[in-house]
Short mmCIF file of C-alpha atoms in Angstrom, two decimals:
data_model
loop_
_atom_site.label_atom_id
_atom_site.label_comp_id
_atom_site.label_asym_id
_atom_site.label_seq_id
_atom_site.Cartn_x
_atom_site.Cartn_y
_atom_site.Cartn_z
CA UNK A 1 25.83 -0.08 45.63
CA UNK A 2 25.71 -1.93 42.00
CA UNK A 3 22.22 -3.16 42.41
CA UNK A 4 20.66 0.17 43.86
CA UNK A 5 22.42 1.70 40.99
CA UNK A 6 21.39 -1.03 37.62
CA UNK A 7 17.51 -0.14 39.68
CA UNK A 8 17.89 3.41 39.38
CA UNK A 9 18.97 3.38 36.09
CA UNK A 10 16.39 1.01 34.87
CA UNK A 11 13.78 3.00 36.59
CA UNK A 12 14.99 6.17 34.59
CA UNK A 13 15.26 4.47 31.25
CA UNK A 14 11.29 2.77 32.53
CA UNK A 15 10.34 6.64 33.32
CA UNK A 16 11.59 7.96 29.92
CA UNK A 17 10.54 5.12 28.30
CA UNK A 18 6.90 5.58 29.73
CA UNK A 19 6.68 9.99 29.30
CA UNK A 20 8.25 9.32 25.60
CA UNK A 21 5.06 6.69 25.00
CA UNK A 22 2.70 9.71 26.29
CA UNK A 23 4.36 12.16 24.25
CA UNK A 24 4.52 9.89 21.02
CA UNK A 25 0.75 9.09 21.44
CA UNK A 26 -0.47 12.70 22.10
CA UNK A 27 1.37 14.25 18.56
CA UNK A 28 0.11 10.87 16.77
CA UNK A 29 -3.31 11.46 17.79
CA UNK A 30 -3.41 14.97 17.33
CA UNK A 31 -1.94 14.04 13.77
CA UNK A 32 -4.28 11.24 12.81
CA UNK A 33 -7.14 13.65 14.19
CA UNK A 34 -6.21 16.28 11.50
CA UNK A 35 -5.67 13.72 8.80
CA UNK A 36 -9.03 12.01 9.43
CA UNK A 37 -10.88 15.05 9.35
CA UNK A 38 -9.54 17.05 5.91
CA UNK A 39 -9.88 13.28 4.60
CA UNK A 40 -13.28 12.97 5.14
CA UNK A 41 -13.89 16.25 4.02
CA UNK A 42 -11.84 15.51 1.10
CA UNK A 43 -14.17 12.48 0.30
CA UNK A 44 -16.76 14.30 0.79
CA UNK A 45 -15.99 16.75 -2.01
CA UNK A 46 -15.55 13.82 -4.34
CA UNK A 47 -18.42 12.28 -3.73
CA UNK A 48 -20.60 15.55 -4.82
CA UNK A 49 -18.54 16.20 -7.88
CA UNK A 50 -16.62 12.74 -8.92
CA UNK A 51 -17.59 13.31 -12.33
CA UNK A 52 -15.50 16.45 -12.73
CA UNK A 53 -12.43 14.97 -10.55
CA UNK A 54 -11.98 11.95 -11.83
CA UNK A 55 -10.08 13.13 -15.21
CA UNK A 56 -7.42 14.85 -12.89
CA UNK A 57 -6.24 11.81 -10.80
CA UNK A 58 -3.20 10.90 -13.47
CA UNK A 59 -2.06 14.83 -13.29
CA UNK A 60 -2.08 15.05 -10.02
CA UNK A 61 -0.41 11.56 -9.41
CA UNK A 62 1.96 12.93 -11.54
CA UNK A 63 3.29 16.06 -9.92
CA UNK A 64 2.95 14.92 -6.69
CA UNK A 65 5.09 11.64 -7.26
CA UNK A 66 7.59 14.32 -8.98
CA UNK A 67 7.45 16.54 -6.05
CA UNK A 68 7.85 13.32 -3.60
CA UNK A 69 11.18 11.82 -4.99
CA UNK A 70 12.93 15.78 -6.09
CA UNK A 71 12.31 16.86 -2.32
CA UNK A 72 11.01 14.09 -0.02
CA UNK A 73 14.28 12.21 -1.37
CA UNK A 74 14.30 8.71 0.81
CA UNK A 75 11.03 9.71 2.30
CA UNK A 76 9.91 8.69 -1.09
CA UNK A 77 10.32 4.85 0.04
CA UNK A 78 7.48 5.08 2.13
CA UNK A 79 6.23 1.69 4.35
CA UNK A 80 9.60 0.62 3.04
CA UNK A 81 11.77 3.01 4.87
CA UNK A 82 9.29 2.10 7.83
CA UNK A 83 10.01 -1.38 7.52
CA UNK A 84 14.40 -0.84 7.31
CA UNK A 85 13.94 0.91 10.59
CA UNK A 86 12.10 -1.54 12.04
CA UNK A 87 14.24 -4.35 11.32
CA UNK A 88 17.47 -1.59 12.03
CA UNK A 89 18.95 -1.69 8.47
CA UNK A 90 18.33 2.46 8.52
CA UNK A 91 18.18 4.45 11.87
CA UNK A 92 16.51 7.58 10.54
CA UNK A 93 12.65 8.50 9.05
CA UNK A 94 12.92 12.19 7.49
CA UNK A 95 10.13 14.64 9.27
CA UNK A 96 8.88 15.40 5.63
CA UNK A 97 7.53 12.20 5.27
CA UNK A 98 4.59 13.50 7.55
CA UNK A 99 3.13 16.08 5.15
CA UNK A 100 3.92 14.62 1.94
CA UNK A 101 1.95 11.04 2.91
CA UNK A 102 -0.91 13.21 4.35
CA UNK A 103 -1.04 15.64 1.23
CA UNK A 104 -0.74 13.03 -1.28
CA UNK A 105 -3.43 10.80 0.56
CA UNK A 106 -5.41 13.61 0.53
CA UNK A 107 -5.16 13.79 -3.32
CA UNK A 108 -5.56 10.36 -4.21
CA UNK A 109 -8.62 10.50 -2.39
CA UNK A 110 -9.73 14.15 -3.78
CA UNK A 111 -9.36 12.75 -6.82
CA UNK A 112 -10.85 9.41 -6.84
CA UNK A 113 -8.03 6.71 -6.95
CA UNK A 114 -8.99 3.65 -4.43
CA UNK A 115 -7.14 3.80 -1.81
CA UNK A 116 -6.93 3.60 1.98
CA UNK A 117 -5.64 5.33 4.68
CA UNK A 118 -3.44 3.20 7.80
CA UNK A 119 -0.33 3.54 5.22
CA UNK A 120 -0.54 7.64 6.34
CA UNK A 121 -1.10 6.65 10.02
CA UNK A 122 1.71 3.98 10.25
CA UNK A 123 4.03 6.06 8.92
CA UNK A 124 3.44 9.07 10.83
CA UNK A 125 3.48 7.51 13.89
CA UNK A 126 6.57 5.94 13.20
CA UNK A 127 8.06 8.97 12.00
CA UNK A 128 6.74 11.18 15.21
CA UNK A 129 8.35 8.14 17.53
CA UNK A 130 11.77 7.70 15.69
CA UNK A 131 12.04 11.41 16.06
CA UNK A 132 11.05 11.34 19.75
CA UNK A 133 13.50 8.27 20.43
CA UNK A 134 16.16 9.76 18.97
CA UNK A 135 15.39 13.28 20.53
CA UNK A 136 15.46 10.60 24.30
CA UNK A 137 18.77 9.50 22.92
CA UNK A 138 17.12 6.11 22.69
CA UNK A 139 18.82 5.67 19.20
CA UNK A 140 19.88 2.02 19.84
CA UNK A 141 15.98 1.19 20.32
CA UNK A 142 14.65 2.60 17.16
CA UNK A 143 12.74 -0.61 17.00
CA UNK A 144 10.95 -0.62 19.79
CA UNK A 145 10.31 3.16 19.49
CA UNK A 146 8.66 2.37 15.92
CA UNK A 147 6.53 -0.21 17.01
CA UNK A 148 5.25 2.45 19.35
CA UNK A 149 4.45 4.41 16.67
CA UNK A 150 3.10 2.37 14.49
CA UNK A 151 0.33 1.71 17.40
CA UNK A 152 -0.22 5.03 18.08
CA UNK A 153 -0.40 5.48 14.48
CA UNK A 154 -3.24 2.93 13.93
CA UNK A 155 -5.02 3.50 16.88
CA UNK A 156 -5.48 7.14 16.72
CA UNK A 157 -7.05 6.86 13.09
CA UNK A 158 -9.42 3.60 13.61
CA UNK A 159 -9.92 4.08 17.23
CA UNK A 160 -8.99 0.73 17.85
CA UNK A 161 -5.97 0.25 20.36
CA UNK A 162 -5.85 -3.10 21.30
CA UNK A 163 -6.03 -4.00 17.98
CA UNK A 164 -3.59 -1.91 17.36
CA UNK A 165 -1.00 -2.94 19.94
CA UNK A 166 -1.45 -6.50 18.61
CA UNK A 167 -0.50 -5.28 15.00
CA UNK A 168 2.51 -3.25 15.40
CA UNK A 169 3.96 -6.03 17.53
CA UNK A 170 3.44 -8.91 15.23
CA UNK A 171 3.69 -7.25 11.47
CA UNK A 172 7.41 -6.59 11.40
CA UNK A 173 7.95 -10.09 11.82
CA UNK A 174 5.68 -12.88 10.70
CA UNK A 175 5.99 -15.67 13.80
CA UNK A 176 6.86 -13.19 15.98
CA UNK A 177 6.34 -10.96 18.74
CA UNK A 178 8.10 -8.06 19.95
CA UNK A 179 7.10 -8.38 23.30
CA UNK A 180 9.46 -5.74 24.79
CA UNK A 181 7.46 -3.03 23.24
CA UNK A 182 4.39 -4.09 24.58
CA UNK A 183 4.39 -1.30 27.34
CA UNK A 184 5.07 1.69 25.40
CA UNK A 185 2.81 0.31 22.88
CA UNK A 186 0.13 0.22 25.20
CA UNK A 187 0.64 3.73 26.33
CA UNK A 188 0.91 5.39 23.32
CA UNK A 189 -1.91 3.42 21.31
CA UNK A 190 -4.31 4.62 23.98
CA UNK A 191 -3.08 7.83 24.42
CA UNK A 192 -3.49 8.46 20.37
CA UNK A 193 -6.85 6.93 20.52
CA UNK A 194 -8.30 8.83 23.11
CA UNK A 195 -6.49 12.57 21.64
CA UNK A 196 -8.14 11.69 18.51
CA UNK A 197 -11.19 10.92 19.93
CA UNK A 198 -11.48 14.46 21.74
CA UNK A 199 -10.46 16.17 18.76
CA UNK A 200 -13.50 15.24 16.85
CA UNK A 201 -12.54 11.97 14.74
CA UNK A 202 -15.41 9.67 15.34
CA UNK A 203 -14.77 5.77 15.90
CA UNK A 204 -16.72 3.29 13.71
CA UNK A 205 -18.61 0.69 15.65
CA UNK A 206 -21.75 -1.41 14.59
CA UNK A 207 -23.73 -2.94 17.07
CA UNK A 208 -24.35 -6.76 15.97
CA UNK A 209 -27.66 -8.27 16.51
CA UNK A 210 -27.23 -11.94 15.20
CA UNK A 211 -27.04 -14.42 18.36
CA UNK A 212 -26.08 -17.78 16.44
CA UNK A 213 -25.72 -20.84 18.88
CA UNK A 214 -21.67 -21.87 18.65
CA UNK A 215 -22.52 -25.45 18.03
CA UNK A 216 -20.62 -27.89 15.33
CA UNK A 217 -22.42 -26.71 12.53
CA UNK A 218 -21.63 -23.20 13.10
CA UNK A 219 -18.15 -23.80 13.99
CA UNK A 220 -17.41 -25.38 10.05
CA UNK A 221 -19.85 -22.59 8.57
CA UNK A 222 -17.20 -20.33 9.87
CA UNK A 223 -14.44 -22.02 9.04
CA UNK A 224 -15.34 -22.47 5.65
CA UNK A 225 -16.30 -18.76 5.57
CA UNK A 226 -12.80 -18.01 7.04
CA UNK A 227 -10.85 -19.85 3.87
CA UNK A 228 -13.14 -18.00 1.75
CA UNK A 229 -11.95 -15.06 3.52
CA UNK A 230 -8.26 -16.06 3.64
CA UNK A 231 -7.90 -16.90 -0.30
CA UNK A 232 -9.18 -13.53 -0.58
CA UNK A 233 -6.17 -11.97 1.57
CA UNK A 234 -3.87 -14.18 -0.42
CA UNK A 235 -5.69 -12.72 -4.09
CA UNK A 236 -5.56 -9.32 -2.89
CA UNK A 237 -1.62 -9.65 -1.24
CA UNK A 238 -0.63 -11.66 -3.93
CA UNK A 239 -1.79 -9.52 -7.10
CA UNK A 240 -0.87 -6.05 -5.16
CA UNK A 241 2.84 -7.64 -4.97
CA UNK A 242 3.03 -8.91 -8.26
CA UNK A 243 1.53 -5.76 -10.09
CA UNK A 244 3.69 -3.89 -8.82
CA UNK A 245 6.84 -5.68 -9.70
CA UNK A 246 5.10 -5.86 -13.84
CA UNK A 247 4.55 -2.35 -13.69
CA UNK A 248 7.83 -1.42 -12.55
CA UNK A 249 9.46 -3.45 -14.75
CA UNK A 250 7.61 -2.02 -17.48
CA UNK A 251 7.51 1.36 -16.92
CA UNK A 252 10.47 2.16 -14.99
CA UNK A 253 9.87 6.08 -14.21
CA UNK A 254 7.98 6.40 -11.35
CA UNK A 255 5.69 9.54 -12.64
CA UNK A 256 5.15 8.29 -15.82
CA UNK A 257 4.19 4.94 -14.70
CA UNK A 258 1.46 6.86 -12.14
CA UNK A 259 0.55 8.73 -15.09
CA UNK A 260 -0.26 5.92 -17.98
CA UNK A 261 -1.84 3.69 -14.69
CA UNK A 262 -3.49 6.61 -14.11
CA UNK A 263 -5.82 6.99 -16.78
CA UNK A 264 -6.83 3.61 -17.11
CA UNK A 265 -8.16 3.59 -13.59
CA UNK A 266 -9.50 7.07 -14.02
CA UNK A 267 -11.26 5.76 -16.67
CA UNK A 268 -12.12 2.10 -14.82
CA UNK A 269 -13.52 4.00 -12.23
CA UNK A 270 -15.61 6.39 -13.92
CA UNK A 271 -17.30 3.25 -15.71
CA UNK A 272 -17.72 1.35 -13.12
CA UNK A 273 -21.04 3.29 -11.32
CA UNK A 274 -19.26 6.43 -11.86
CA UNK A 275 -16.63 6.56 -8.71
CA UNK A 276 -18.52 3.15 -6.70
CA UNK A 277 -15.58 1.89 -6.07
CA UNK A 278 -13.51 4.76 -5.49
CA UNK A 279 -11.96 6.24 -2.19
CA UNK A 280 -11.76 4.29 1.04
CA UNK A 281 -15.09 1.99 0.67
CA UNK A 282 -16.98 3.00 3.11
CA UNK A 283 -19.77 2.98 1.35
CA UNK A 284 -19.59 -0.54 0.19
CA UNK A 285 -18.93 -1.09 4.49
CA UNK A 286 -21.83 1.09 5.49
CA UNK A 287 -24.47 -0.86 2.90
CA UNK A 288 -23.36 -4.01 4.24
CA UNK A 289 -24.43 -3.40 7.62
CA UNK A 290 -27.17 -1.05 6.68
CA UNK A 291 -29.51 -2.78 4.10
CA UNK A 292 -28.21 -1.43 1.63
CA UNK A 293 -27.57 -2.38 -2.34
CA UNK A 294 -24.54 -4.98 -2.58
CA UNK A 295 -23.69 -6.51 -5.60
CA UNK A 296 -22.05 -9.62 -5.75
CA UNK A 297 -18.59 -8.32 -7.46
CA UNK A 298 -18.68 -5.66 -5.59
CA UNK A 299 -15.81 -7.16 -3.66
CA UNK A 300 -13.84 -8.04 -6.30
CA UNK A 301 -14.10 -4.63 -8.62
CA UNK A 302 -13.28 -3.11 -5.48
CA UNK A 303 -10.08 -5.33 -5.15
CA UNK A 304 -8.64 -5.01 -8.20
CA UNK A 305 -9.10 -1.17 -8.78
CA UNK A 306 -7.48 -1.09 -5.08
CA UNK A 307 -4.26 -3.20 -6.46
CA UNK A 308 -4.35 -1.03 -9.51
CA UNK A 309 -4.22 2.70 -7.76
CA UNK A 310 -2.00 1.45 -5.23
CA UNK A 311 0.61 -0.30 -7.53
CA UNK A 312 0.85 3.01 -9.88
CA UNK A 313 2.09 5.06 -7.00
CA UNK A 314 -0.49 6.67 -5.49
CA UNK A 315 -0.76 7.03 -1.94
CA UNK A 316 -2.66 5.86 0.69
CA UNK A 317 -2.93 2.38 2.24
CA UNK A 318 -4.98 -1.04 1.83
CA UNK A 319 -6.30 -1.58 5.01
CA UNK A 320 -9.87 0.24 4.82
CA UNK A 321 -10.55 -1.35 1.22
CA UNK A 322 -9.64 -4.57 2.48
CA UNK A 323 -12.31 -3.62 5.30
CA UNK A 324 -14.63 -3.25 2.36
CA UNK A 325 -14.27 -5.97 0.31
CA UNK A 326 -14.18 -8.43 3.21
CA UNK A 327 -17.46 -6.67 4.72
CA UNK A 328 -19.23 -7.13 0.93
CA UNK A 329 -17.91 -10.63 0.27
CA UNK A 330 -19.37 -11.22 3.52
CA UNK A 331 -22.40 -10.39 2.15
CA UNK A 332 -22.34 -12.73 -0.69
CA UNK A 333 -20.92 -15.54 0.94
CA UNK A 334 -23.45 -15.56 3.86
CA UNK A 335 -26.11 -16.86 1.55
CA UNK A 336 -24.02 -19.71 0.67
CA UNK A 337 -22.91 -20.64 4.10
CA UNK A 338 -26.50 -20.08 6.01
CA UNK A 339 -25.23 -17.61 8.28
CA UNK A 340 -26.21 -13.98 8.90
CA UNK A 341 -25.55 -11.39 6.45
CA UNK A 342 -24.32 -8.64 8.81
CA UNK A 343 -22.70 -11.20 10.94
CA UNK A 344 -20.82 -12.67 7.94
CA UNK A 345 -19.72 -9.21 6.50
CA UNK A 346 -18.56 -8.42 10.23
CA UNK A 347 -16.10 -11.76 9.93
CA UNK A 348 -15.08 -10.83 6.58
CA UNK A 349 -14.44 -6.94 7.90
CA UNK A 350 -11.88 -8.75 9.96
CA UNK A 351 -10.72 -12.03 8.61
CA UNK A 352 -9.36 -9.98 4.69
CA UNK A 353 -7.40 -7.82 6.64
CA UNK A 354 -6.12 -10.29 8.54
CA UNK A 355 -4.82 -13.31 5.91
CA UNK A 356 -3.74 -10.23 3.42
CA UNK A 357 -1.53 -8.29 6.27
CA UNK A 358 -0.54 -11.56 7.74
CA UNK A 359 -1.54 -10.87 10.95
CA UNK A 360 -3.22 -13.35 13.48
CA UNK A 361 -4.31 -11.27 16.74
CA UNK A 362 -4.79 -7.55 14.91
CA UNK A 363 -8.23 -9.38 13.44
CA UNK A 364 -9.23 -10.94 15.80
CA UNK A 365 -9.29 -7.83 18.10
CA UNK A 366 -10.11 -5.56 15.61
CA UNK A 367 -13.33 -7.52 14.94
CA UNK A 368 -14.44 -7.39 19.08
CA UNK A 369 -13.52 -3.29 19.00
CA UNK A 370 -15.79 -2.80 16.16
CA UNK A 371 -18.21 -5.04 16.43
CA UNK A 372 -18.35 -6.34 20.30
CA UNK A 373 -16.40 -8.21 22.72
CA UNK A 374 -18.55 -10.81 22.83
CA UNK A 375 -18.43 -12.02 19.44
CA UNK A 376 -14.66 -12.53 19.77
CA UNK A 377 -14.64 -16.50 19.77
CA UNK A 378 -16.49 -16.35 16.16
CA UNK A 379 -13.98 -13.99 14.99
CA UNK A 380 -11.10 -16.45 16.59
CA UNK A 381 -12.59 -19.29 14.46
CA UNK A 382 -12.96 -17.38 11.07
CA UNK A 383 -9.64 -15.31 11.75
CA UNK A 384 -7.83 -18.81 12.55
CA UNK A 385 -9.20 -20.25 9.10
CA UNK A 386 -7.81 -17.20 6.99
CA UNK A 387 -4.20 -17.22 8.47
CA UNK A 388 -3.69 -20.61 7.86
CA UNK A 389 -5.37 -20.03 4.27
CA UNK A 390 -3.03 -17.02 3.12
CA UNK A 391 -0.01 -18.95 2.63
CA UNK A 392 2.53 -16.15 3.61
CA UNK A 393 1.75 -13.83 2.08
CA UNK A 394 1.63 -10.28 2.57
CA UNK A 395 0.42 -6.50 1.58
CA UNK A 396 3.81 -5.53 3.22
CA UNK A 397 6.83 -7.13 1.47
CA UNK A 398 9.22 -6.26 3.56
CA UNK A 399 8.02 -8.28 6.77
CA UNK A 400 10.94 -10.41 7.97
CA UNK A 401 10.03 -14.77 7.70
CA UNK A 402 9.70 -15.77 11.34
CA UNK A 403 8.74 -19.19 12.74
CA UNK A 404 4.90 -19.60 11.82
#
């Protein structure tokens, strides 16, 4: 009689567990659809008239960061509150933080800051699955429920779900897998992916053509290219962390620090080929694997008006620009390490990400989604390089120190 009832009741709590996944992973999706769409319409409208927009990115910074913190109240805290949940030191993400990340996105990009776009997608989706847990009453697993989300989250906005999976099971903790979210990760990233997909919101793939025999030479030309590509995480992780913690320190208020910062990259980006380097970087991503005009800083401006933006306060996320600058490094660097250009910028696509989230399989996977399957033991090489390289750190401060 026990063990017919512990079955039944774990095959309920499997059967909730699996229609909560579905449920998470169809709002996300629909979510991430709408999001993707006004943003590239957004982007669009700064691209045709970036001259005239570009003045108003420290005003609208400005009331929107004064908006965020009077009403949004702990929403304000962002990938931080995201993080406390998922390591249950807070049980509860606010609904409002939906709109106000996807509004204020939508303005930093309107407006020109550098910016990306997976901080909007993580944190809905784990706002949409901390509400469903606790709707479940699945309180007590508000981790597992927000590493659901965070997959749906990801998935439904890059069209990437196995990547996805792999990231919002190892970025909470570095070392460390949270393997009993694995199912309802699975569920709900490819749920999201395929609701965005029929809504409209296109995935990006590019179709490689560089066969290179995987011989020894090639295998230390990519693992050179992958410490190239792992310092790089480490710059980009390293400065974003420790400009933030100058400018708070010297500029203490919140809208008047995303006001002052504000101009100066208004400015730095209006200089610099008039809004180049501005928005997501998809440009810089689709001349890389298009012929067309890369420069060889282009990675670099890119990275440090990125850290800028993002450490005044504006919202957004890292994760495209770092697809940028590691796709345009790549670009660079393959002339140096004799391999080919659109198969170097493809390893740099993935390997940036990888060292400056700290993640090991997210890369890896995200690199055979985009760019083929069969490519995946070059991205294993240059992706195993740039972890080592990174030296712990990370874009997201608040990951827990696991075993590495």
């Amino acid at each position: 009689m026990i063990d017919r009832y512990t079955q039944n009741k774990k095959a309920g709590n499997l059967l909730v567990l699996i229609v909560a996944s579905l449920i998470i992973g169809g709002i996300v999706g629909s979510l991430d659809s709408l999001f993707g769409q006004v943003l590239l319409a957004v982007s669009g409208a700064r691209e045709q008239n970036v001259q005239y927009l570009l003045p108003f990115l420290a005003p609208a910074g400005m009331i929107f960061t004064y908006l965020f913190i009077t009403y949004g109240k702990n929403a304000s805290q962002g990938m931080t509150l995201v993080f406390r949940v998922g390591h249950e030191k807070e049980s509860v993400i606010p609904k409002r933080l939906i709109p106000f990340v996807m509004v204020g996105t939508w303005l930093t990009h309107l407006f020109g800051g550098s910016a990306g776009r997976e901080g909007v997608a993580v944190q809905l989706g784990a706002t949409v699955s901390n509400w469903v847990g606790r709707y479940a009453g699945r309180g007590s697993q508000s981790s597992l429920f927000l590493a659901t989300g965070m997959a749906a989250g990801f998935a439904g906005l890059f069209q990437t779900p196995i990547a996805a999976i792999f990231f919002a099971l190892e970025v909470l903790v570095i070392g460390s897998f949270k393997y009993e979210a694995l199912l309802s990760s699975t569920i709900a990233a490819f749920t999201a992916s395929a609701v965005a997909g029929k809504l409209g919101l296109e995935a990006f793939t590019v179709a490689l053509n560089s066969p290179v025999q995987l011989n020894g030479t090639t295998l230390l030309k990519l693992a050179v290219a992958g410490v190239v590509f792992g310092l790089t995480g480490l710059l980009f992780a390293a400065s974003l962390n420790r400009t933030k913690q100058y400018l708070a320190a010297r500029i203490s208020h919140p809208v008047v620090r995303i006001g002052i910062i504000g101009v100066i990259a208004s400015c730095l980006l209006f200089i610099m080929y008039q809004g180049r380097y501005s928005g997501l970087g998809t440009n810089l991503i689709d001349a890389s694997f298009s012929a067309g005009t890369i420069y060889s800083y282009d990675w670099l401006l890119k990275l440090l008006l990125t850290v800028l933006t993002i450490s005044a306060g504006f919202q957004g996320g890292e994760v495209t620009p770092l697809f940028s600058i590691g796709a345009s490094l790549g670009m660079v660097l393959s002339q140096v390490v004799g391999l080919p250009p659109a198969l170097t910028a493809a390893m740099g696509y993935a390997a940036v990400f990888g060292s400056a989230t700290n993640t090991f399989l997210a890369p890896i996977f995200i690199g055979a989604e985009v760019f083929g399957f069969h490519y995946t033991p070059y991205f294993f090489i240059v992706c195993t390089a740039a972890y080592l390289c990174n030296m712990n750190k990370s874009i997201y401060p608040q990951q827990k120190q696991g075993i590495r």
